[in-house]
Structures are given as structure tokens and as C-alpha cells.
Short mmCIF file of C-alpha atoms in Angstrom, two decimals:
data_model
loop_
_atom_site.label_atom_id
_atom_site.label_comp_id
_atom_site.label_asym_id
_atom_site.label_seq_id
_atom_site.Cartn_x
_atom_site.Cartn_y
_atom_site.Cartn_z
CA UNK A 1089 22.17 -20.34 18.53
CA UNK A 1090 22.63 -20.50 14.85
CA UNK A 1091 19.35 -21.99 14.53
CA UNK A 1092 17.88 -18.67 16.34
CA UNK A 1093 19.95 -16.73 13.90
CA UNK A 1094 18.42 -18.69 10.75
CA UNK A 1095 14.92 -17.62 12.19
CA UNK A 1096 16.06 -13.90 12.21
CA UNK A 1097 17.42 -14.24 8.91
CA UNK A 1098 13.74 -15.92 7.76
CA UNK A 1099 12.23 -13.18 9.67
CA UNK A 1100 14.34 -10.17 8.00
CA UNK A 1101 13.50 -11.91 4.61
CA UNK A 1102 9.86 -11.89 5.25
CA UNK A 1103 10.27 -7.91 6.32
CA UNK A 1104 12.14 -7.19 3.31
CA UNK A 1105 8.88 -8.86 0.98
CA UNK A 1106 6.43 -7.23 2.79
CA UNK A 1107 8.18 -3.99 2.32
CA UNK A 1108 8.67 -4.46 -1.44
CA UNK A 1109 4.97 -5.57 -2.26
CA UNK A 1110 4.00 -2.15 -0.12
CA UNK A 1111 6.40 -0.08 -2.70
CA UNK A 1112 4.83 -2.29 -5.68
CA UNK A 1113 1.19 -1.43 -4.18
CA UNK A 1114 1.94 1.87 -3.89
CA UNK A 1115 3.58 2.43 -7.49
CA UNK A 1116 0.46 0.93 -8.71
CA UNK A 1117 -1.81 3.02 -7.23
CA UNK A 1118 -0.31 6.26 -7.73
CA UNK A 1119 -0.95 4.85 -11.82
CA UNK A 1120 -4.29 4.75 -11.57
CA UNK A 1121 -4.28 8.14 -9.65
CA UNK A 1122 -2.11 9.78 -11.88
CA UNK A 1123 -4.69 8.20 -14.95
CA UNK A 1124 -7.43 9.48 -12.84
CA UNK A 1125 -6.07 13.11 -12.67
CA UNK A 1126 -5.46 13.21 -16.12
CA UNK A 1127 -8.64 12.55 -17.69
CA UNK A 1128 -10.12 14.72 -14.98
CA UNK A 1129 -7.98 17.53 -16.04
CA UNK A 1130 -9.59 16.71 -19.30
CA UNK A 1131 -12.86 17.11 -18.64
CA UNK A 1132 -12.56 20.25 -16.41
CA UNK A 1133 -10.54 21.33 -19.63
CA UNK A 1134 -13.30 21.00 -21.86
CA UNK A 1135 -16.03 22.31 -19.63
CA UNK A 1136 -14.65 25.52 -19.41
CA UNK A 1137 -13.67 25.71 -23.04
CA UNK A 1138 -17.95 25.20 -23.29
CA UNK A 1139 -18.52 27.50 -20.47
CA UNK A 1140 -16.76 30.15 -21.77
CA UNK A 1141 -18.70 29.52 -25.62
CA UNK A 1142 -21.78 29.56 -23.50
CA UNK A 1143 -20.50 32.80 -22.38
CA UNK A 1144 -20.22 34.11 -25.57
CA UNK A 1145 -23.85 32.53 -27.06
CA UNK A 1146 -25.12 34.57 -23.78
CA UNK A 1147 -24.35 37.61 -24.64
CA UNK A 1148 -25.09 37.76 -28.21
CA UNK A 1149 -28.34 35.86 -27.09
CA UNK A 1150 -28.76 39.54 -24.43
CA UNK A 1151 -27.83 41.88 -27.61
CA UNK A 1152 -30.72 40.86 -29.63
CA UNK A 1153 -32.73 40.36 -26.74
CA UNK A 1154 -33.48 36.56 -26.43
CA UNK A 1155 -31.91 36.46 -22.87
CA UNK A 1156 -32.00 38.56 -20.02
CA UNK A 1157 -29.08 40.24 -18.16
CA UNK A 1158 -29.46 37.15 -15.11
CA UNK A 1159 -29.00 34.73 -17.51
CA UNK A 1160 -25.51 36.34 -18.69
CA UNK A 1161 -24.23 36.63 -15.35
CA UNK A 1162 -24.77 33.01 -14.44
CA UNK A 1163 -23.37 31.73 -17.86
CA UNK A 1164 -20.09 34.11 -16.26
CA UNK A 1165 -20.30 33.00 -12.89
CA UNK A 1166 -19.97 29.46 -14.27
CA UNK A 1167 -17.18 30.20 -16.50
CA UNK A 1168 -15.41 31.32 -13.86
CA UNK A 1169 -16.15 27.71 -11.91
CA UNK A 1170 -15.52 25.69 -14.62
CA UNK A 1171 -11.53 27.45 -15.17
CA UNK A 1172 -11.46 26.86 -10.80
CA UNK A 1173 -12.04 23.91 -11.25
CA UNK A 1174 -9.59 23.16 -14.19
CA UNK A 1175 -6.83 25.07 -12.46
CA UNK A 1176 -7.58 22.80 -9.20
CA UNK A 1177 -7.67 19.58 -11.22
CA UNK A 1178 -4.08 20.70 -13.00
CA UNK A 1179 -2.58 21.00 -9.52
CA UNK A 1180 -3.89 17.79 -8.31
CA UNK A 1181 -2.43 16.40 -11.44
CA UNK A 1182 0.84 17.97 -11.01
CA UNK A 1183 0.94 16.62 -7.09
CA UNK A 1184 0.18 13.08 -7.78
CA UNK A 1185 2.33 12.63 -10.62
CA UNK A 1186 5.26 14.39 -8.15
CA UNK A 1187 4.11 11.65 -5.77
CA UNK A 1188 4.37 8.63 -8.68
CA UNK A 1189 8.01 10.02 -9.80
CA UNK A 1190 8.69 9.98 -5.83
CA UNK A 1191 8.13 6.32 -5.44
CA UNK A 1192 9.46 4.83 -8.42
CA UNK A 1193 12.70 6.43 -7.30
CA UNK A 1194 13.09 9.01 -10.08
CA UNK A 1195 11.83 12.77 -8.28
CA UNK A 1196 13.48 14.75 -11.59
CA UNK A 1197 10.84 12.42 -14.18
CA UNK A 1198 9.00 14.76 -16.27
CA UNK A 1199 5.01 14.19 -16.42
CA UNK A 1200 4.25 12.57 -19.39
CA UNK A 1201 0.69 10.80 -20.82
CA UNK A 1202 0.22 7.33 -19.25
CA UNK A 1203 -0.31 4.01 -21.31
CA UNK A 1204 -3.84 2.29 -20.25
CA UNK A 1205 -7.25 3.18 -19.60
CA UNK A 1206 -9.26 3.22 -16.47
CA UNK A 1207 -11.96 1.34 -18.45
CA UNK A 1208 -9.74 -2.27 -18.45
CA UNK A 1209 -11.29 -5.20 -17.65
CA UNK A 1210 -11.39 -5.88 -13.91
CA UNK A 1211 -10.48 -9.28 -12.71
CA UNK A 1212 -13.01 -11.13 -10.55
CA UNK A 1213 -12.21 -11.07 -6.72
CA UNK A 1214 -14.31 -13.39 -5.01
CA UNK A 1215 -14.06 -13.04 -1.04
CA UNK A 1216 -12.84 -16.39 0.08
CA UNK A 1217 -10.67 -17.12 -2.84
CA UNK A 1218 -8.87 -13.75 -1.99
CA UNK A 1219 -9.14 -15.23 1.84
CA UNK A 1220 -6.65 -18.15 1.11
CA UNK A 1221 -4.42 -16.54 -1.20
CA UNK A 1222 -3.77 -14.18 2.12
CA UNK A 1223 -3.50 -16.44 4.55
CA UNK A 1224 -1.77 -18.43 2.63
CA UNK A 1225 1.02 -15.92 1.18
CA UNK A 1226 0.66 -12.61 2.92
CA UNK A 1227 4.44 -11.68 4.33
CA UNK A 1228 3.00 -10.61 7.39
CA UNK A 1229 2.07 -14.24 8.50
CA UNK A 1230 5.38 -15.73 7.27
CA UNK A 1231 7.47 -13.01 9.54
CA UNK A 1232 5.15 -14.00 12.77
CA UNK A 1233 5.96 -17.23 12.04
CA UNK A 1234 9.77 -17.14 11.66
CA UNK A 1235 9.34 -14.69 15.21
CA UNK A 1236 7.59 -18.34 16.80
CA UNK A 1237 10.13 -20.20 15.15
CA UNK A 1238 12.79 -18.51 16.40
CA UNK A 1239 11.48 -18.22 20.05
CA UNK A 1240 10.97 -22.21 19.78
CA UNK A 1241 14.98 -22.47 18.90
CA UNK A 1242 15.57 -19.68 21.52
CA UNK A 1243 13.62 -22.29 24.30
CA UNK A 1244 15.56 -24.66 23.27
CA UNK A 1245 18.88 -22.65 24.02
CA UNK A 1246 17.51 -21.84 27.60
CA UNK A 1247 16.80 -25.55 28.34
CA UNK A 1248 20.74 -26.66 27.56
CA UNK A 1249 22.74 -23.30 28.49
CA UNK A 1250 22.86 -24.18 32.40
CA UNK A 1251 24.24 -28.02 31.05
CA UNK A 1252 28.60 -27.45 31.61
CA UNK A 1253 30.68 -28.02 28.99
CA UNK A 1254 33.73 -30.49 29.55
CA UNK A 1255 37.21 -28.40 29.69
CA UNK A 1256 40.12 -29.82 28.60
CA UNK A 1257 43.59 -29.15 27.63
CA UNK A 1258 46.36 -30.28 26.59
CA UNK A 1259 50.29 -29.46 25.60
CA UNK A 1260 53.64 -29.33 25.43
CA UNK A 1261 55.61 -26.95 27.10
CA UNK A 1262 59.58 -26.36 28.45
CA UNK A 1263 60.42 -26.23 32.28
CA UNK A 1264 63.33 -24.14 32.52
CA UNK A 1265 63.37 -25.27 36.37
CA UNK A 1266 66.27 -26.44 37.51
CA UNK A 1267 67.19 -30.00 39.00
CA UNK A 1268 69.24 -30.53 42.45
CA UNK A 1269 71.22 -32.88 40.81
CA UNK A 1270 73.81 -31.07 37.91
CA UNK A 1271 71.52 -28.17 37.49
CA UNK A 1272 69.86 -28.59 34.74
CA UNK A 1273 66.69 -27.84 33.69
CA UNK A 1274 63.60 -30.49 33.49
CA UNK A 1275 63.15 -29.19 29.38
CA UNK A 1276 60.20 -30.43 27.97
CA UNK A 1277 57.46 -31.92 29.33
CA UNK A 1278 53.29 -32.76 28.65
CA UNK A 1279 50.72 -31.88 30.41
CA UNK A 1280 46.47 -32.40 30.11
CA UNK A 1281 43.83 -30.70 32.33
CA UNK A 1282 40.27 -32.28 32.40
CA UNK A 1283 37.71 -30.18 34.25
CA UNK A 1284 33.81 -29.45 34.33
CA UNK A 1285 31.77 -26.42 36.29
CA UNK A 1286 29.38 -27.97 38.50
CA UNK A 1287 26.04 -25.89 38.94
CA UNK A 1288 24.81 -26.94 42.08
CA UNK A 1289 22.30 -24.56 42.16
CA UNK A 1290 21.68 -22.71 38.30
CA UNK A 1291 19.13 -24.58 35.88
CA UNK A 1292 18.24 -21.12 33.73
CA UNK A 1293 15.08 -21.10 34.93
CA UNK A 1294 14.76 -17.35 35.24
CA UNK A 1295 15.68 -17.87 30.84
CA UNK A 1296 13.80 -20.41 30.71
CA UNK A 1297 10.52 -19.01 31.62
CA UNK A 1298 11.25 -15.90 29.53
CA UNK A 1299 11.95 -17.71 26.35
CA UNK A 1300 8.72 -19.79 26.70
CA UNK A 1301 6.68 -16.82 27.51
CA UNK A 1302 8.31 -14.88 24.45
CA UNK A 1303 7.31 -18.22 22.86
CA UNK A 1304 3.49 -17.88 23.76
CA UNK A 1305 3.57 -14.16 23.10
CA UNK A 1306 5.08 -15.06 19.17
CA UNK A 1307 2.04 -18.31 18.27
CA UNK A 1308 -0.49 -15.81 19.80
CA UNK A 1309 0.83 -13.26 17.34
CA UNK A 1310 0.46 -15.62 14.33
CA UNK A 1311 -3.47 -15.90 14.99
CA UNK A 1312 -3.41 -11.57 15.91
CA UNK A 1313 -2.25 -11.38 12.25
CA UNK A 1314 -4.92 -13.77 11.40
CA UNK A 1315 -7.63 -11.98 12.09
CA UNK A 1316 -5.97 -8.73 11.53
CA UNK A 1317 -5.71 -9.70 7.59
CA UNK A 1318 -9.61 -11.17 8.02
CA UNK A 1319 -10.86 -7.95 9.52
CA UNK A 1320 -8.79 -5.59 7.17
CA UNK A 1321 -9.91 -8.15 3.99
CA UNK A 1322 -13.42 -7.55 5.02
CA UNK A 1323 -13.22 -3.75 4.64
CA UNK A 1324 -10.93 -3.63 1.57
CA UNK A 1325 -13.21 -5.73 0.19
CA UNK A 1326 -16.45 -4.13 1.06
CA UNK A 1327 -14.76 -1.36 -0.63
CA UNK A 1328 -14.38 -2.70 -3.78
CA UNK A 1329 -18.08 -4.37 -3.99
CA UNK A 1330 -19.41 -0.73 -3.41
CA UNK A 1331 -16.94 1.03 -6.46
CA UNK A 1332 -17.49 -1.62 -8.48
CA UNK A 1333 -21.15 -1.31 -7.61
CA UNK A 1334 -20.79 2.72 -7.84
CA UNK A 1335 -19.24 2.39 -11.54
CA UNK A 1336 -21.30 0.29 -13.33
CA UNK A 1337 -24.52 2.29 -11.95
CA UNK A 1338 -22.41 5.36 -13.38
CA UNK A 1339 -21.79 4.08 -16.48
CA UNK A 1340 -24.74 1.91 -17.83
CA UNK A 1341 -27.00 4.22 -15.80
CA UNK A 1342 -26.69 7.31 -14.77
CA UNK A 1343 -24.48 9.01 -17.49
CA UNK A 1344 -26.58 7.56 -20.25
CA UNK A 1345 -29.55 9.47 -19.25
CA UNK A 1346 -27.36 12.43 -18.37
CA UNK A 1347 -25.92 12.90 -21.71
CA UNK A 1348 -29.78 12.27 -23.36
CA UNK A 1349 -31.31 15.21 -21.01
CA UNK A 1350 -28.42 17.47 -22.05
CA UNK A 1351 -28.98 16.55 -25.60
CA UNK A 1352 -32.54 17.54 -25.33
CA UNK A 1353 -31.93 20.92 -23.97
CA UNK A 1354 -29.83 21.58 -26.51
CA UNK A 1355 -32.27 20.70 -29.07
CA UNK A 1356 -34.58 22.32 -27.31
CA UNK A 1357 -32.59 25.60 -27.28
CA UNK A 1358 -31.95 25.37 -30.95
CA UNK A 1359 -35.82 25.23 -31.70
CA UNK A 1360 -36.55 28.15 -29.10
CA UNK A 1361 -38.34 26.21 -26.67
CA UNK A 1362 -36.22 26.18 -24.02
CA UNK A 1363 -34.04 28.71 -22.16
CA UNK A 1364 -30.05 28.57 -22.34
CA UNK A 1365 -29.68 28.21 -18.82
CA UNK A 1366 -31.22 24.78 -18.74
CA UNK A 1367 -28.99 23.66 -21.28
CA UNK A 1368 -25.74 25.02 -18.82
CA UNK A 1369 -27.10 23.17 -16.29
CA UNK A 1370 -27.90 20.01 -17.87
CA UNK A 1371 -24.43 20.34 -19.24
CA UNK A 1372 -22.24 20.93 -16.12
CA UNK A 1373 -24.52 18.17 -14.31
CA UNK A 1374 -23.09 15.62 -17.45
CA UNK A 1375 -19.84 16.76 -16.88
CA UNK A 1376 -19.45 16.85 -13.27
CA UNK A 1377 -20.93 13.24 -13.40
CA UNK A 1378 -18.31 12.08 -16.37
CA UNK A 1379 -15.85 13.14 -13.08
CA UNK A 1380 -17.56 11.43 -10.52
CA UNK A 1381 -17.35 8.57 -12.46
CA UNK A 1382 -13.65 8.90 -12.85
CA UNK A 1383 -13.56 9.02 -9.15
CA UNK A 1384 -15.10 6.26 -8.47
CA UNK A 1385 -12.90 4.06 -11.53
CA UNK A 1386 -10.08 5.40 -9.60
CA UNK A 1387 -11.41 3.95 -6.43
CA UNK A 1388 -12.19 0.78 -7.54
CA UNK A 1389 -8.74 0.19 -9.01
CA UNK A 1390 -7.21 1.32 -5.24
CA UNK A 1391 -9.00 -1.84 -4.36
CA UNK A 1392 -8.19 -3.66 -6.70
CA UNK A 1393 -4.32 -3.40 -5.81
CA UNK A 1394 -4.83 -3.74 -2.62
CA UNK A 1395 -6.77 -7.00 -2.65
CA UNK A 1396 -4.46 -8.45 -5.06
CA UNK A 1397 -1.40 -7.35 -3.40
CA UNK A 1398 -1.90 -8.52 -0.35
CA UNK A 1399 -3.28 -5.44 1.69
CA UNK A 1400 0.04 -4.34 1.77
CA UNK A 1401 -0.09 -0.08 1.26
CA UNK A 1402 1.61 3.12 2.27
CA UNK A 1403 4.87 2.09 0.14
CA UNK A 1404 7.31 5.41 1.54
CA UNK A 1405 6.05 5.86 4.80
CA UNK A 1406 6.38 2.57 6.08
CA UNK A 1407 10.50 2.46 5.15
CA UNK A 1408 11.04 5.04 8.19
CA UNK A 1409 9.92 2.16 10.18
CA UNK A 1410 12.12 -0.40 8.96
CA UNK A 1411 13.70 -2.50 11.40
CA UNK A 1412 15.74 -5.38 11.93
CA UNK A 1413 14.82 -8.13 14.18
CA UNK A 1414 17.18 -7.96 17.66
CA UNK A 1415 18.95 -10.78 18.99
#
């Protein structure tokens, strides 16, 4: 029995680390959400500040008759976008820094700019070297193996309950009963019992048979979680191939020759030879893809915690479902 309870114990232990690394995991990525949100709410920030100038450059452009009266409305229209869309990113700001303060324990913390960059280094996570560091430390393993080990001890138990245990006792006592002969009382006297329960008929097999088949049910469960944390690996990690994949084509790519083609309409514009509404297209298009890009940095760090901490998420919601192992 107490080696059943030292399995629990190993087993609650195990719990308690996998809970912890999913609070860790969860602090972490609510960072680089919260870094996310704020250099979104940057660039929506600018943009309208621009779209609203454009506004402006319309309309003087309309006075002295170098732009028509469609052109001002759609430099409007996407004024008003561009202040949507820096009033949405705000609240999304607001929310997941709410959520961060949340988690770390502190709901009153007041928002404040975050240390670090998006744009860190990323460490190299090669598939099968992630593989064995999982298999090899993941919580989730070590608690279905303390639940084998324990229903090993707990088979063991079942084999030897049915086996008696020798009763004896022994003592000292005082017989007030009384003699024939003067009365008197026999006083003190010893006495010792020896006795043992014979079961004719009771092995435990009934406990037995449960134990061992609680036994099976735990070593199947090891190799469940085995191929739970393979199959889960595989999609985390096919994950982070395609952000990482996603980000570099964003950055060395694609918002390179977005920021050229704006800078050609705009010099463009400023020698006459194009219209202003290319140049608030080519802008927004730079912008919006400076965001996407953001995104997809933000993404790529998600992974990036959750490979390296074990694919352990969902740090608050999974304490509701804390429980402790039963006897």
C-alpha cells in the first residue's frame, strides 16, 4: 500500500509539471500576442494618420481641378477604413493584454510597452530532435507511467491481501474471581492468544483480475500518449515550417517590392504622371502587408512555444480540470 501511495504521489507531481509548463506556455504566448497587437496598433495608427493627409491632398488636388470628385470620395471612404481598423486593432490590443495580466496572476496590471521584438532570432527546431526531447521529458508520459507503476504495486496488493495475518496477544490482567477455598480472589494472572483466519475458499481473485486489467489499461496508455505527442508534434510542427516559411517570403520578398511599387507611385504622382488613387492603393496594399506580416511573426512564435515547451497550451482553462489521482 504505501508503495501505491508513492505512485500517486509521482503521479500528482507529474500533474502539477504539466500544469505549470501549460501556465509558462501560455504566459509566453500571450507576449508575443500582446507584441503582435502592439505594433499592429501601430501601423493601423499610421495608416490613418496618411489616409486622412491623403484626404486632405484630395481635396485641394479637386479645388484646382487635378482630381475629380470620385477620387475624393474614395480617399474618404478609406479614411474612414483605415481609423476602423485602428479602433479594432486598439481593442484587440486592450483584450489580449487583459488576457496576459490574467495569467500572470496580476488582472489590475496596467498595459505598458513590452521589452523585445518579434524580429529575434528563432532557434532551429529540427523534427526528430524535438521528437526525443518529448518523449523523453514531456509530463504527460511521466504521469502515465507513475498510473502503470502504481497499478503494478496495486497487483501486487491483490496477490497477498487474501494471505491471513497471524493474531496474537498477549497480557496481564487481575481475576477478581473468587476461590472456594478462603475466598479470595485468583489476582493476577497472564494470558497469550495465537490465532490465524483460514480462507478456505477467498484467493482475491475477483481483485486480482481488476488490478491486472487496470494494469493493461495503464502500459496501453503510456504508448496512447505516445503517439498522441507524435501526431500532435507533427501538426505543431507543420505549423511552424509553414510561418516560418510564410515570414521570410514576407519579409525578403514580398514587402520589398511592396514598399518599391508604392515608392514609384508616389514619384510618379509628384511628376504628374500618375493619378493619386494609385498611390492610396499601393499604399494601403504596403501597409496591410507590413500587418500580415506581423501576423504571421506572431504565428510562428505560437509555435515556437509550443514546440519548445512541450505541446503543453491552454494555461487557465485546463486548472478547472485539475484533479487528483483516487485511491
Amino acid at each position: 500500500s504505501r508503495s501505491v501511495f508513492a505512485q500517486e504521489e509521482r503521479e500528482a507531481e507529474a500533474e502539477a509539471e504539466t500544469q505549470k509548463f501549460r501556465v509558462l506556455n501560455a504566459v509566453r504566448l500571450l507576449y508575443y500576442r500582446a507584441l503582435g497587437a502592439e505594433q499592429r496598433l501601430k501601423l493601423r495608427a499610421d495608416l490613418a494618420g496618411i489616409a486622412r493627409e491623403a484626404v486632405e491632398v484630395s481635396k485641394q488636388l479637386f479645388n484646382v481641378g487635378q482630381a475629380d470628385q470620385p477620387d475624393l470620395l474614395e480617399a474618404e471612404v478609406e479614411a474612414q477604413r483605415a481609423e476602423l481598423a485602428q479602433m479594432t486593432a486598439q481593442n484587440e490590443q486592450e483584450q489580449v493584454w487583459r488576457q496576459l495580466a490574467t495569467v500572470v496572476g496580476q488582472p489590475s496590471l496596467r498595459r505598458a510597452p513590452l521589452a523585445g521584438s518579434l524580429d529575434q532570432a528563432l532557434p532551429e527546431l529540427p523534427f526528430d530532435a524535438i521528437l526525443e526531447s518529448l518523449l523523453r521529458d514531456s509530463p504527460e508520459i511521466k504521469m502515465a507511467q507513475a498510473r502503470a507503476a502504481r497499478a503494478e504495486q496495486a497487483v501486487k496488493r491483490a496477490r497477498v491481501e487474501w494471505i491471513p495475518n497471524l493474531i496474537l496477544r498477549g497480557g496481564l490482567r487481575y481475576n477478581r474471581e473468587l476461590l472456594e477455598l478462603g475466598l479470595k480472589p485468583v489476582g493476577l494472572e497472564g494470558f497469550a492468544e495465537v490465532g490465524v483466519r483460514l480462507p478456505l475458499f477467498d484467493r482475491n481473485q475477483g481483485n486480482v483480475d481488476a488490478a491486472r486489467a487496470e494494469l493493461e489499461h495503464a502500459r496501453s496508455e503510456i504508448e496512447r500518449v505516445r503517439l498522441s505527442l507524435r501526431s500532435r508534434l507533427a501538426s505543431v510542427h507543420r505549423d511552424y515550417l509553414d510561418s516560418l516559411a510564410v515570414a521570410h517570403r514576407y519579409r525578403d520578398e514580398i514587402l520589398p517590392r511592396a514598399q518599391r511599387a508604392y515608392d514609384l507611385y508616389l514619384k510618379s504622382f509628384r511628376q504628374l504622371a500618375a493619378a493619386y488613387p494609385q498611390v492610396l492603393i499601393a499604399q494601403r496594399t504596403w501597409f496591410q502587408l507590413q500587418a500580415e506580416y506581423v501576423e504571421s511573426r506572431v504565428n510562428l512564435w505560437g509555435a515556437v512555444v509550443a514546440l519548445r515547451g512541450l505541446l503543453l497550451m491552454n494555461g487557465v482553462d485546463v486548472g478547472a480540470g485539475f484533479s487528483r489521482p483516487g485511491p
